[in-house]
Amino acid sequence: MMSLRLAAATRSIATRSFSSTTVVASSLDRAQTKENYDYVLNKFADIRACAVLRTATSSDCPKAMTAAIDGGFKIVEFTLTTPDCLEHLADFRTKYDGDVMVGCGTIMNTDDAEAAVDAGSEFIITPVMLPDVIEWCAERNIVCVPGCQTPTELTMAYRHGAPLQKLFPGVAGGPMWVKAVSSALPFLSINPTSGVDLDNAGDFLRMGAASVGLVAPLFDPVAIADGNFDQVAKNAEKVMANVREVGPYVRKA
């Protein structure tokens, strides 16, 4: 059923074009420019926080993400577990192209990655470490941020070609764990997601995280169920103020 929805969504948005993901002449389908690859990594290094959204209903999705953007987020991720994810992603890419960077998460295979790129996704997020997806993206100058749980997985993701590595799920010790691992393995650029909240996001960055992802603490499920999207915007304002205090990240790749 998911594959059918992805295929239908891809067909419906295939005619859209986007200025910052110019396809280059290549023997590989969906190959992107090196300039676009650098643009994505530079945006992560500058902004350092991504709004990660999954909602139970399609109608709540654009309202919640608009609130996060209104609150200051400039990098956003739509997850494939959200109904009509790719349609919403394509709409936001069209509306905010060049201002807000839009990506797709819960990518489980290269078919998902293809559909996401066709919808306008500027980066790819996987919940677990999937070498085939990482390598597919790396060959095409598409930034892939794979989910990893251990230092070994983080390192293997890096070796397969992931310039950023998502720490998921959360780990005991939080920011101090990130400090210990990033000190021992300084070539990593770790992106914690689970366990990051409105108050400790800056702590993760100070302890060596390259960037962070905000999920439920930003998109409070109770607020969304009540239709209180102003609360989402307030959450966004609070966490982005904490993130901006830390300043930009110095890229390692």
Coordinates of N, CA and C in Angstrom, one line a residue:
M1 N 0.8 -1.2 0.0 CA 0.0 0.0 0.0 C 0.9 1.3 0.0
M2 N 1.9 1.3 0.8 CA 2.8 2.4 0.8 C 3.5 2.6 -0.5
S3 N 3.9 1.5 -1.2 CA 4.5 1.7 -2.5 C 3.5 2.3 -3.5
L4 N 2.3 1.9 -3.4 CA 1.3 2.4 -4.4 C 1.1 3.9 -4.1
R5 N 1.0 4.3 -2.9 CA 0.9 5.7 -2.6 C 2.0 6.5 -3.1
L6 N 3.3 6.0 -2.9 CA 4.4 6.7 -3.4 C 4.4 6.8 -4.9
A7 N 4.1 5.8 -5.5 CA 4.0 5.8 -7.0 C 3.0 6.8 -7.5
A8 N 1.8 6.8 -6.9 CA 0.8 7.8 -7.3 C 1.2 9.2 -7.0
A9 N 1.9 9.4 -5.9 CA 2.3 10.8 -5.5 C 3.4 11.2 -6.5
T10 N 4.3 10.3 -6.8 CA 5.4 10.7 -7.7 C 4.8 11.1 -9.1
R11 N 3.9 10.3 -9.6 CA 3.3 10.7 -10.9 C 2.6 12.1 -10.8
S12 N 2.0 12.4 -9.7 CA 1.2 13.6 -9.7 C 2.2 14.9 -9.6
I13 N 3.4 14.7 -9.1 CA 4.3 15.8 -8.9 C 5.5 15.8 -9.9
A14 N 5.5 14.9 -10.8 CA 6.7 14.7 -11.6 C 7.0 15.9 -12.5
T15 N 6.0 16.7 -12.8 CA 6.2 17.8 -13.7 C 6.7 19.1 -13.0
R16 N 6.8 19.1 -11.7 CA 7.3 20.2 -10.9 C 8.8 20.3 -11.1
S17 N 9.3 21.6 -11.1 CA 10.8 21.8 -11.1 C 11.2 22.7 -10.0
F18 N 12.4 22.6 -9.6 CA 12.9 23.4 -8.4 C 14.3 23.9 -8.7
S19 N 14.5 25.2 -8.4 CA 15.7 25.9 -8.8 C 17.0 25.3 -8.2
S20 N 16.9 24.9 -6.9 CA 18.2 24.6 -6.2 C 18.6 23.1 -6.3
T21 N 17.8 22.3 -7.0 CA 18.3 20.9 -7.2 C 18.4 20.6 -8.7
T22 N 19.3 21.3 -9.4 CA 19.4 21.2 -10.8 C 20.0 19.8 -11.1
V23 N 19.4 19.1 -12.0 CA 19.9 17.8 -12.4 C 21.0 18.0 -13.4
V24 N 22.1 17.3 -13.3 CA 23.3 17.5 -14.2 C 23.3 16.3 -15.1
A25 N 24.1 16.5 -16.2 CA 24.2 15.4 -17.2 C 25.0 14.3 -16.5
S26 N 24.5 13.2 -16.5 CA 25.1 12.0 -15.8 C 24.5 10.7 -16.3
S27 N 25.3 9.7 -16.1 CA 24.8 8.4 -16.5 C 23.9 7.9 -15.4
L28 N 23.9 8.5 -14.2 CA 23.0 8.1 -13.1 C 21.8 9.0 -13.1
D29 N 20.6 8.3 -12.9 CA 19.4 9.0 -12.8 C 19.4 9.8 -11.5
R30 N 18.8 11.0 -11.6 CA 18.5 11.9 -10.4 C 19.8 12.4 -9.8
A31 N 20.9 12.4 -10.6 CA 22.2 13.0 -10.1 C 22.0 14.5 -9.9
Q32 N 22.6 15.0 -8.8 CA 22.6 16.4 -8.5 C 24.0 17.1 -8.7
T33 N 24.0 18.4 -8.6 CA 25.3 19.1 -8.8 C 26.1 19.0 -7.4
K34 N 27.4 19.2 -7.5 CA 28.2 19.3 -6.3 C 27.8 20.6 -5.6
E35 N 27.5 21.6 -6.3 CA 27.0 22.9 -5.7 C 25.8 22.7 -4.8
N36 N 24.9 21.8 -5.3 CA 23.7 21.6 -4.6 C 24.0 20.8 -3.3
Y37 N 24.9 19.8 -3.4 CA 25.4 19.0 -2.3 C 25.9 19.9 -1.2
D38 N 26.8 20.8 -1.6 CA 27.4 21.8 -0.7 C 26.4 22.7 -0.1
Y39 N 25.4 23.1 -0.9 CA 24.4 24.0 -0.4 C 23.6 23.4 0.8
V40 N 23.3 22.1 0.6 CA 22.6 21.4 1.7 C 23.4 21.3 3.0
L41 N 24.7 20.9 2.8 CA 25.5 20.8 4.0 C 25.8 22.1 4.6
N42 N 26.0 23.1 3.8 CA 26.2 24.5 4.4 C 25.0 25.0 5.1
K43 N 23.8 24.6 4.6 CA 22.5 25.0 5.3 C 22.4 24.3 6.7
F44 N 22.8 23.0 6.7 CA 22.8 22.3 8.0 C 23.8 23.0 9.0
A45 N 24.9 23.3 8.4 CA 26.0 23.9 9.3 C 25.6 25.3 9.8
D46 N 24.9 26.0 9.0 CA 24.5 27.4 9.4 C 23.3 27.3 10.4
I47 N 22.2 26.6 10.0 CA 21.0 26.6 10.8 C 21.0 25.7 12.0
R48 N 21.5 24.5 11.8 CA 21.8 23.5 12.9 C 20.6 22.9 13.6
A49 N 19.4 23.0 13.0 CA 18.2 22.4 13.6 C 17.2 22.1 12.5
C50 N 16.6 20.9 12.6 CA 15.6 20.5 11.6 C 14.3 20.1 12.3
A51 N 13.2 20.6 11.8 CA 11.9 20.2 12.3 C 11.5 18.9 11.6
V52 N 11.2 17.9 12.4 CA 10.9 16.6 11.9 C 9.5 16.3 12.3
L53 N 8.6 16.2 11.2 CA 7.2 16.1 11.4 C 6.6 14.7 11.0
R54 N 5.8 14.2 11.9 CA 4.9 13.1 11.5 C 3.6 13.3 12.2
T55 N 2.5 13.3 11.4 CA 1.2 13.5 12.0 C 0.3 12.4 11.6
A56 N -0.7 12.2 12.4 CA -1.7 11.0 12.2 C -2.6 11.3 11.0
T57 N -2.8 12.6 10.7 CA -3.8 13.0 9.6 C -3.1 13.8 8.6
S58 N -3.5 13.8 7.4 CA -3.0 14.6 6.3 C -3.2 16.1 6.6
S59 N -4.4 16.4 7.1 CA -4.8 17.8 7.2 C -4.0 18.5 8.2
D60 N -3.5 17.8 9.3 CA -2.7 18.5 10.3 C -1.3 18.8 9.8
C61 N -0.8 18.0 8.8 CA 0.6 18.1 8.4 C 1.0 19.6 8.0
P62 N 0.3 20.1 7.0 CA 0.7 21.5 6.5 C 0.6 22.6 7.6
K63 N -0.4 22.4 8.4 CA -0.7 23.4 9.5 C 0.5 23.4 10.5
A64 N 0.9 22.2 10.9 CA 1.9 22.0 11.9 C 3.3 22.5 11.3
M65 N 3.6 22.1 10.1 CA 4.9 22.5 9.5 C 4.9 24.0 9.2
T66 N 3.8 24.6 8.8 CA 3.8 26.0 8.6 C 4.0 26.8 9.9
A67 N 3.5 26.3 11.0 CA 3.7 26.9 12.3 C 5.2 26.8 12.7
A68 N 5.8 25.6 12.4 CA 7.3 25.5 12.8 C 8.1 26.5 12.0
I69 N 7.8 26.7 10.7 CA 8.5 27.6 9.8 C 8.2 29.1 10.3
D70 N 7.0 29.4 10.7 CA 6.7 30.7 11.2 C 7.4 31.0 12.5
G71 N 7.7 29.9 13.2 CA 8.5 30.1 14.5 C 10.0 30.2 14.3
G72 N 10.5 30.0 13.0 CA 11.9 30.2 12.7 C 12.7 29.1 12.1
F73 N 12.0 27.9 11.9 CA 12.8 26.8 11.3 C 13.0 27.0 9.8
K74 N 14.2 26.8 9.4 CA 14.6 26.9 8.0 C 15.0 25.6 7.3
I75 N 15.0 24.5 8.1 CA 15.2 23.1 7.6 C 14.1 22.3 8.1
V76 N 13.4 21.6 7.2 CA 12.2 20.8 7.7 C 12.3 19.4 7.0
E77 N 11.7 18.4 7.7 CA 11.7 17.0 7.2 C 10.3 16.5 7.3
F78 N 9.7 16.1 6.2 CA 8.5 15.4 6.2 C 8.7 13.9 6.2
T79 N 8.1 13.1 7.0 CA 8.3 11.7 7.1 C 7.3 10.9 6.3
L80 N 7.7 9.8 5.7 CA 6.8 9.0 4.9 C 5.7 8.3 5.7
T81 N 5.8 8.3 7.0 CA 4.7 7.7 7.8 C 3.5 8.7 8.0
T82 N 3.7 9.9 7.5 CA 2.6 10.9 7.5 C 1.7 10.7 6.2
P83 N 0.4 10.7 6.3 CA -0.4 10.5 5.1 C -0.2 11.7 4.1
D84 N -0.1 11.3 2.9 CA 0.2 12.2 1.8 C 1.5 13.0 1.9
C85 N 2.4 12.4 2.5 CA 3.7 13.0 2.8 C 4.3 13.7 1.6
L86 N 4.4 13.0 0.5 CA 5.1 13.5 -0.7 C 4.4 14.7 -1.3
E87 N 3.1 14.7 -1.3 CA 2.3 15.8 -1.8 C 2.6 17.0 -1.0
H88 N 2.6 16.9 0.4 CA 2.9 18.0 1.2 C 4.3 18.5 1.0
L89 N 5.2 17.6 0.9 CA 6.6 17.9 0.7 C 6.8 18.8 -0.6
A90 N 6.1 18.3 -1.7 CA 6.2 19.0 -2.9 C 5.6 20.4 -2.8
D91 N 4.5 20.5 -2.1 CA 3.8 21.8 -2.0 C 4.8 22.8 -1.2
F92 N 5.4 22.3 -0.1 CA 6.2 23.2 0.6 C 7.5 23.6 -0.1
R93 N 8.0 22.6 -0.9 CA 9.2 22.9 -1.7 C 8.9 24.0 -2.7
T94 N 7.7 24.0 -3.3 CA 7.3 25.0 -4.3 C 7.2 26.3 -3.5
K95 N 6.5 26.3 -2.4 CA 6.2 27.6 -1.7 C 7.4 28.2 -1.1
Y96 N 8.4 27.4 -0.6 CA 9.5 28.0 0.2 C 10.8 27.8 -0.5
D97 N 10.8 27.4 -1.7 CA 12.1 27.1 -2.4 C 13.1 28.2 -2.3
G98 N 14.3 27.9 -1.9 CA 15.3 28.9 -1.7 C 15.4 29.6 -0.4
D99 N 14.3 29.4 0.4 CA 14.3 30.0 1.8 C 14.4 28.8 2.8
V100 N 13.4 27.9 2.8 CA 13.4 26.8 3.7 C 13.8 25.5 2.9
M101 N 14.8 24.8 3.5 CA 15.3 23.6 2.9 C 14.4 22.4 3.3
V102 N 13.9 21.6 2.3 CA 12.9 20.6 2.6 C 13.5 19.2 2.3
G103 N 13.3 18.3 3.3 CA 13.8 16.9 3.1 C 12.8 15.9 3.4
C104 N 13.1 14.6 3.2 CA 12.2 13.5 3.5 C 12.8 12.5 4.3
G105 N 12.0 12.0 5.3 CA 12.5 11.0 6.3 C 11.7 9.7 6.2
T106 N 12.2 8.7 7.0 CA 11.6 7.4 7.0 C 11.8 6.7 5.7
I107 N 12.9 7.0 5.0 CA 13.3 6.4 3.8 C 13.8 5.0 4.1
M108 N 13.3 4.0 3.5 CA 13.7 2.6 3.8 C 14.4 1.9 2.7
N109 N 14.3 2.4 1.5 CA 15.0 1.7 0.3 C 15.2 2.8 -0.8
T110 N 15.9 2.4 -1.8 CA 16.2 3.3 -2.9 C 14.9 3.7 -3.7
D111 N 13.9 2.9 -3.7 CA 12.6 3.3 -4.3 C 12.0 4.5 -3.6
D112 N 12.1 4.4 -2.3 CA 11.6 5.5 -1.5 C 12.4 6.8 -1.7
A113 N 13.7 6.6 -1.8 CA 14.6 7.8 -2.1 C 14.3 8.4 -3.4
E114 N 14.1 7.6 -4.5 CA 13.7 8.1 -5.8 C 12.5 8.9 -5.7
A115 N 11.4 8.4 -5.1 CA 10.2 9.1 -5.0 C 10.3 10.4 -4.3
A116 N 11.1 10.4 -3.2 CA 11.3 11.6 -2.4 C 12.0 12.7 -3.3
V117 N 13.1 12.3 -4.0 CA 13.8 13.2 -4.8 C 12.9 13.8 -5.9
D118 N 12.1 12.9 -6.5 CA 11.2 13.3 -7.5 C 10.1 14.3 -7.0
A119 N 9.8 14.2 -5.7 CA 8.9 15.2 -5.1 C 9.5 16.5 -4.8
G120 N 10.9 16.5 -4.8 CA 11.6 17.8 -4.5 C 12.4 17.7 -3.3
S121 N 12.6 16.6 -2.7 CA 13.4 16.5 -1.4 C 14.8 16.9 -1.7
E122 N 15.3 17.7 -0.8 CA 16.7 18.2 -1.0 C 17.7 17.3 -0.2
F123 N 17.2 16.5 0.7 CA 18.1 15.6 1.5 C 17.2 14.4 1.9
I124 N 17.9 13.3 2.2 CA 17.3 12.0 2.6 C 17.7 11.6 4.0
I125 N 16.6 11.2 4.8 CA 16.9 10.7 6.1 C 16.4 9.3 6.2
T126 N 17.2 8.4 6.8 CA 16.7 7.1 7.0 C 16.7 6.8 8.6
P127 N 15.7 6.0 9.0 CA 15.7 5.7 10.5 C 16.7 4.8 11.0
V128 N 17.3 4.0 10.1 CA 18.4 3.0 10.4 C 19.5 3.1 9.4
M129 N 20.6 2.5 9.7 CA 21.7 2.5 8.8 C 21.6 1.6 7.6
L130 N 21.3 2.1 6.4 CA 21.0 1.4 5.2 C 22.1 1.6 4.2
P131 N 23.1 0.8 4.1 CA 24.2 1.1 3.2 C 23.8 1.3 1.7
D132 N 22.7 0.6 1.2 CA 22.3 0.7 -0.1 C 21.8 2.1 -0.4
V133 N 21.0 2.7 0.5 CA 20.5 4.0 0.4 C 21.6 5.0 0.5
I134 N 22.5 4.9 1.5 CA 23.6 5.8 1.6 C 24.4 5.9 0.3
E135 N 24.7 4.7 -0.2 CA 25.6 4.7 -1.4 C 24.9 5.2 -2.6
W136 N 23.6 4.9 -2.7 CA 22.8 5.5 -3.8 C 22.8 7.0 -3.8
C137 N 22.6 7.6 -2.6 CA 22.7 9.0 -2.5 C 24.0 9.6 -2.8
A138 N 25.1 8.9 -2.2 CA 26.4 9.5 -2.3 C 26.9 9.5 -3.8
E139 N 26.5 8.5 -4.6 CA 26.8 8.5 -6.0 C 26.2 9.6 -6.8
R140 N 25.1 10.2 -6.2 CA 24.3 11.2 -6.9 C 24.4 12.6 -6.3
N141 N 25.4 12.8 -5.4 CA 25.5 14.1 -4.7 C 24.3 14.5 -4.0
I142 N 23.6 13.5 -3.4 CA 22.4 13.8 -2.5 C 22.8 13.5 -1.1
V143 N 22.6 14.5 -0.2 CA 23.0 14.3 1.2 C 22.0 13.3 1.8
C144 N 22.6 12.3 2.5 CA 21.9 11.3 3.2 C 22.3 11.3 4.6
V145 N 21.3 11.3 5.5 CA 21.6 11.4 7.0 C 20.9 10.1 7.6
P146 N 21.7 9.0 7.7 CA 21.1 7.7 8.2 C 21.1 7.6 9.7
G147 N 20.1 6.9 10.2 CA 19.9 6.7 11.6 C 20.9 5.7 12.1
C148 N 21.5 6.0 13.2 CA 22.5 5.1 13.8 C 22.4 5.1 15.3
Q149 N 22.7 4.0 16.0 CA 22.6 3.9 17.4 C 23.9 3.8 18.2
T150 N 24.9 3.4 17.5 CA 26.2 3.1 18.2 C 27.3 3.8 17.5
P151 N 28.5 4.0 18.2 CA 29.7 4.5 17.5 C 30.0 3.7 16.3
T152 N 29.9 2.4 16.3 CA 30.2 1.6 15.2 C 29.3 1.9 14.0
E153 N 28.0 2.0 14.2 CA 27.1 2.3 13.1 C 27.3 3.7 12.6
L154 N 27.6 4.7 13.5 CA 27.9 6.0 13.0 C 29.2 6.0 12.1
T155 N 30.2 5.3 12.5 CA 31.4 5.2 11.7 C 31.1 4.5 10.3
M156 N 30.4 3.4 10.4 CA 30.1 2.7 9.1 C 29.2 3.6 8.2
A157 N 28.3 4.3 8.7 CA 27.5 5.3 7.9 C 28.5 6.3 7.2
Y158 N 29.4 6.8 8.0 CA 30.4 7.7 7.4 C 31.2 7.1 6.3
R159 N 31.6 5.8 6.5 CA 32.5 5.1 5.5 C 31.7 4.8 4.3
H160 N 30.4 4.6 4.4 CA 29.5 4.4 3.2 C 29.2 5.6 2.4
G161 N 29.5 6.8 3.0 CA 29.3 8.0 2.3 C 28.3 9.0 2.9
A162 N 27.9 8.9 4.1 CA 27.0 9.8 4.7 C 27.8 10.9 5.4
P163 N 27.6 12.2 5.0 CA 28.4 13.3 5.5 C 27.8 13.7 6.9
L164 N 26.6 13.4 7.2 CA 26.0 13.6 8.5 C 25.4 12.3 9.0
Q165 N 25.4 12.1 10.3 CA 24.9 10.8 10.8 C 23.9 11.1 11.9
K166 N 22.7 10.6 11.7 CA 21.6 10.8 12.7 C 21.8 9.8 13.9
L167 N 21.8 10.4 15.1 CA 21.8 9.5 16.3 C 20.3 9.3 16.7
F168 N 19.9 8.0 16.5 CA 18.5 7.6 16.8 C 18.4 6.1 17.1
P169 N 17.7 5.7 18.1 CA 17.0 6.6 19.0 C 17.9 7.3 20.0
G170 N 17.4 8.0 21.0 CA 18.2 8.7 22.0 C 19.1 7.7 22.8
V171 N 20.1 8.2 23.4 CA 21.1 7.4 24.2 C 21.2 7.9 25.6
A172 N 21.5 7.1 26.5 CA 21.7 7.5 27.9 C 22.9 8.5 27.9
G173 N 22.8 9.5 28.7 CA 23.9 10.5 28.7 C 23.7 11.7 27.8
G174 N 22.9 11.5 26.8 CA 22.5 12.6 25.9 C 23.7 13.4 25.4
P175 N 23.8 14.7 25.8 CA 24.9 15.6 25.3 C 26.3 15.1 25.6
M176 N 26.4 14.5 26.8 CA 27.8 14.0 27.2 C 28.2 12.8 26.4
W177 N 27.2 12.0 26.0 CA 27.5 10.9 25.1 C 28.0 11.4 23.8
V178 N 27.4 12.4 23.2 CA 27.8 13.0 22.0 C 29.2 13.6 22.1
K179 N 29.5 14.2 23.2 CA 30.8 14.8 23.5 C 31.9 13.7 23.5
A180 N 31.6 12.6 24.2 CA 32.6 11.5 24.3 C 32.8 10.9 22.9
V181 N 31.8 10.6 22.1 CA 31.9 10.0 20.8 C 32.6 10.9 19.8
S182 N 32.1 12.2 19.8 CA 32.7 13.1 18.8 C 34.1 13.5 19.1
S183 N 34.5 13.4 20.3 CA 35.9 13.6 20.7 C 36.8 12.4 20.3
A184 N 36.3 11.2 20.5 CA 37.0 10.0 20.1 C 37.0 9.8 18.6
L185 N 36.0 10.2 17.9 CA 35.8 10.0 16.5 C 35.5 11.4 15.8
P186 N 36.5 12.3 15.7 CA 36.3 13.6 15.3 C 35.9 13.8 13.9
F187 N 35.9 12.8 13.1 CA 35.5 12.9 11.7 C 34.0 12.8 11.5
L188 N 33.3 12.4 12.6 CA 31.9 12.3 12.5 C 31.2 13.6 12.6
S189 N 30.0 13.8 12.0 CA 29.2 14.9 12.2 C 27.8 14.4 12.6
I190 N 27.6 14.4 13.9 CA 26.4 13.7 14.5 C 25.2 14.6 14.6
N191 N 24.1 14.0 14.3 CA 22.8 14.8 14.3 C 21.8 14.0 15.2
P192 N 21.8 14.3 16.5 CA 20.9 13.7 17.5 C 19.5 14.1 17.2
T193 N 18.5 13.2 17.3 CA 17.1 13.5 17.1 C 16.3 13.2 18.3
S194 N 16.1 11.9 18.5 CA 15.4 11.5 19.7 C 16.2 11.9 21.0
G195 N 15.4 12.4 22.0 CA 16.1 12.9 23.2 C 16.4 14.4 23.2
V196 N 16.2 15.1 22.1 CA 16.5 16.5 22.0 C 15.1 17.2 22.2
D197 N 15.2 18.2 23.2 CA 14.0 19.0 23.5 C 14.2 20.5 23.3
L198 N 13.3 21.2 23.7 CA 13.3 22.7 23.6 C 14.4 23.3 24.4
D199 N 14.8 22.7 25.5 CA 15.8 23.3 26.4 C 17.2 22.7 26.2
N200 N 17.3 21.5 25.8 CA 18.7 20.9 25.7 C 19.3 20.9 24.3
A201 N 18.6 21.4 23.3 CA 19.1 21.4 22.0 C 20.4 22.1 21.9
G202 N 20.5 23.3 22.6 CA 21.8 24.0 22.6 C 22.9 23.2 23.3
D203 N 22.6 22.5 24.3 CA 23.6 21.7 25.0 C 24.2 20.6 24.1
F204 N 23.3 19.9 23.3 CA 23.8 18.9 22.3 C 24.8 19.6 21.4
L205 N 24.5 20.8 20.9 CA 25.4 21.5 19.9 C 26.7 21.9 20.6
R206 N 26.6 22.4 21.8 CA 27.9 22.7 22.5 C 28.8 21.6 22.8
M207 N 28.2 20.4 23.0 CA 28.9 19.2 23.2 C 29.4 18.5 22.0
G208 N 29.3 19.1 20.8 CA 29.9 18.6 19.6 C 28.9 18.1 18.5
A209 N 27.6 18.1 18.8 CA 26.7 17.7 17.7 C 26.8 18.7 16.5
A210 N 26.7 18.2 15.3 CA 26.7 19.1 14.2 C 25.4 19.8 14.0
S211 N 24.3 19.1 14.3 CA 23.0 19.7 14.2 C 22.0 18.8 15.0
V212 N 20.8 19.2 15.2 CA 19.8 18.4 15.9 C 18.5 18.4 15.2
G213 N 17.7 17.3 15.5 CA 16.4 17.2 14.9 C 15.4 17.3 16.1
L214 N 14.3 18.0 15.8 CA 13.2 18.2 16.9 C 12.0 17.5 16.4
V215 N 11.4 16.6 17.2 CA 10.2 15.8 16.8 C 9.1 16.2 17.8
A216 N 8.7 15.3 18.7 CA 7.6 15.6 19.6 C 7.7 16.8 20.5
P217 N 8.9 17.2 21.0 CA 8.9 18.4 21.8 C 8.5 19.6 21.0
L218 N 8.8 19.6 19.7 CA 8.4 20.7 18.9 C 7.0 20.6 18.5
F219 N 6.6 19.4 17.9 CA 5.3 19.2 17.4 C 4.5 18.4 18.5
D220 N 4.2 19.2 19.6 CA 3.5 18.6 20.7 C 2.2 17.9 20.3
P221 N 2.1 16.5 20.4 CA 0.9 15.8 20.0 C -0.4 16.3 20.5
V222 N -0.4 16.8 21.8 CA -1.6 17.3 22.4 C -2.0 18.6 21.7
A223 N -1.0 19.5 21.5 CA -1.3 20.7 20.9 C -1.9 20.5 19.4
I224 N -1.3 19.6 18.7 CA -1.7 19.3 17.4 C -3.1 18.7 17.4
A225 N -3.4 17.8 18.3 CA -4.7 17.2 18.4 C -5.8 18.2 18.7
D226 N -5.4 19.3 19.5 CA -6.3 20.3 19.9 C -6.4 21.4 18.8
G227 N -5.6 21.3 17.8 CA -5.6 22.4 16.8 C -4.9 23.6 17.2
N228 N -4.0 23.5 18.2 CA -3.3 24.6 18.8 C -2.0 24.8 18.1
F229 N -2.0 25.3 16.9 CA -0.7 25.4 16.1 C 0.1 26.6 16.5
D230 N -0.5 27.5 17.3 CA 0.2 28.6 17.8 C 1.3 28.1 18.8
Q231 N 0.9 27.0 19.5 CA 1.9 26.5 20.5 C 3.1 25.9 19.8
V232 N 2.8 25.3 18.6 CA 4.0 24.8 17.8 C 4.9 25.9 17.4
A233 N 4.3 27.0 17.0 CA 5.1 28.2 16.6 C 5.9 28.7 17.8
K234 N 5.3 28.7 19.0 CA 6.0 29.2 20.2 C 7.2 28.2 20.6
N235 N 6.9 26.9 20.4 CA 7.9 25.9 20.7 C 9.1 26.2 19.7
A236 N 8.8 26.4 18.4 CA 9.8 26.7 17.5 C 10.7 27.9 17.8
E237 N 10.0 29.0 18.2 CA 10.7 30.2 18.6 C 11.7 29.9 19.7
K238 N 11.2 29.2 20.7 CA 12.1 28.9 21.9 C 13.3 28.1 21.5
V239 N 13.1 27.0 20.8 CA 14.3 26.1 20.5 C 15.2 26.8 19.5
M240 N 14.7 27.5 18.6 CA 15.6 28.2 17.6 C 16.4 29.3 18.3
A241 N 15.8 30.0 19.3 CA 16.6 30.9 20.1 C 17.8 30.3 20.8
N242 N 17.5 29.1 21.3 CA 18.6 28.3 22.0 C 19.7 27.9 21.0
V243 N 19.3 27.5 19.8 CA 20.2 27.0 18.8 C 21.0 28.1 18.3
R244 N 20.4 29.3 18.0 CA 21.2 30.4 17.5 C 22.3 30.9 18.4
E245 N 22.0 30.7 19.7 CA 23.1 31.2 20.7 C 24.4 30.5 20.5
V246 N 24.3 29.3 20.0 CA 25.6 28.4 19.9 C 26.4 28.9 18.6
G247 N 25.7 29.3 17.6 CA 26.4 29.7 16.4 C 26.5 28.6 15.4
P248 N 27.1 28.9 14.2 CA 27.2 27.9 13.1 C 28.3 26.8 13.4
Y249 N 28.2 25.7 12.7 CA 29.0 24.6 12.8 C 30.1 24.6 11.7
V250 N 31.3 24.2 12.0 CA 32.3 24.1 11.0 C 32.3 22.8 10.3
R251 N 32.0 22.8 9.0 CA 31.9 21.5 8.3 C 33.2 20.7 8.3
K252 N 33.0 19.4 8.3 CA 34.2 18.5 8.3 C 34.3 17.8 6.9
A253 N 33.3 18.0 6.0 CA 33.3 17.4 4.7 C 32.6 18.2 3.7

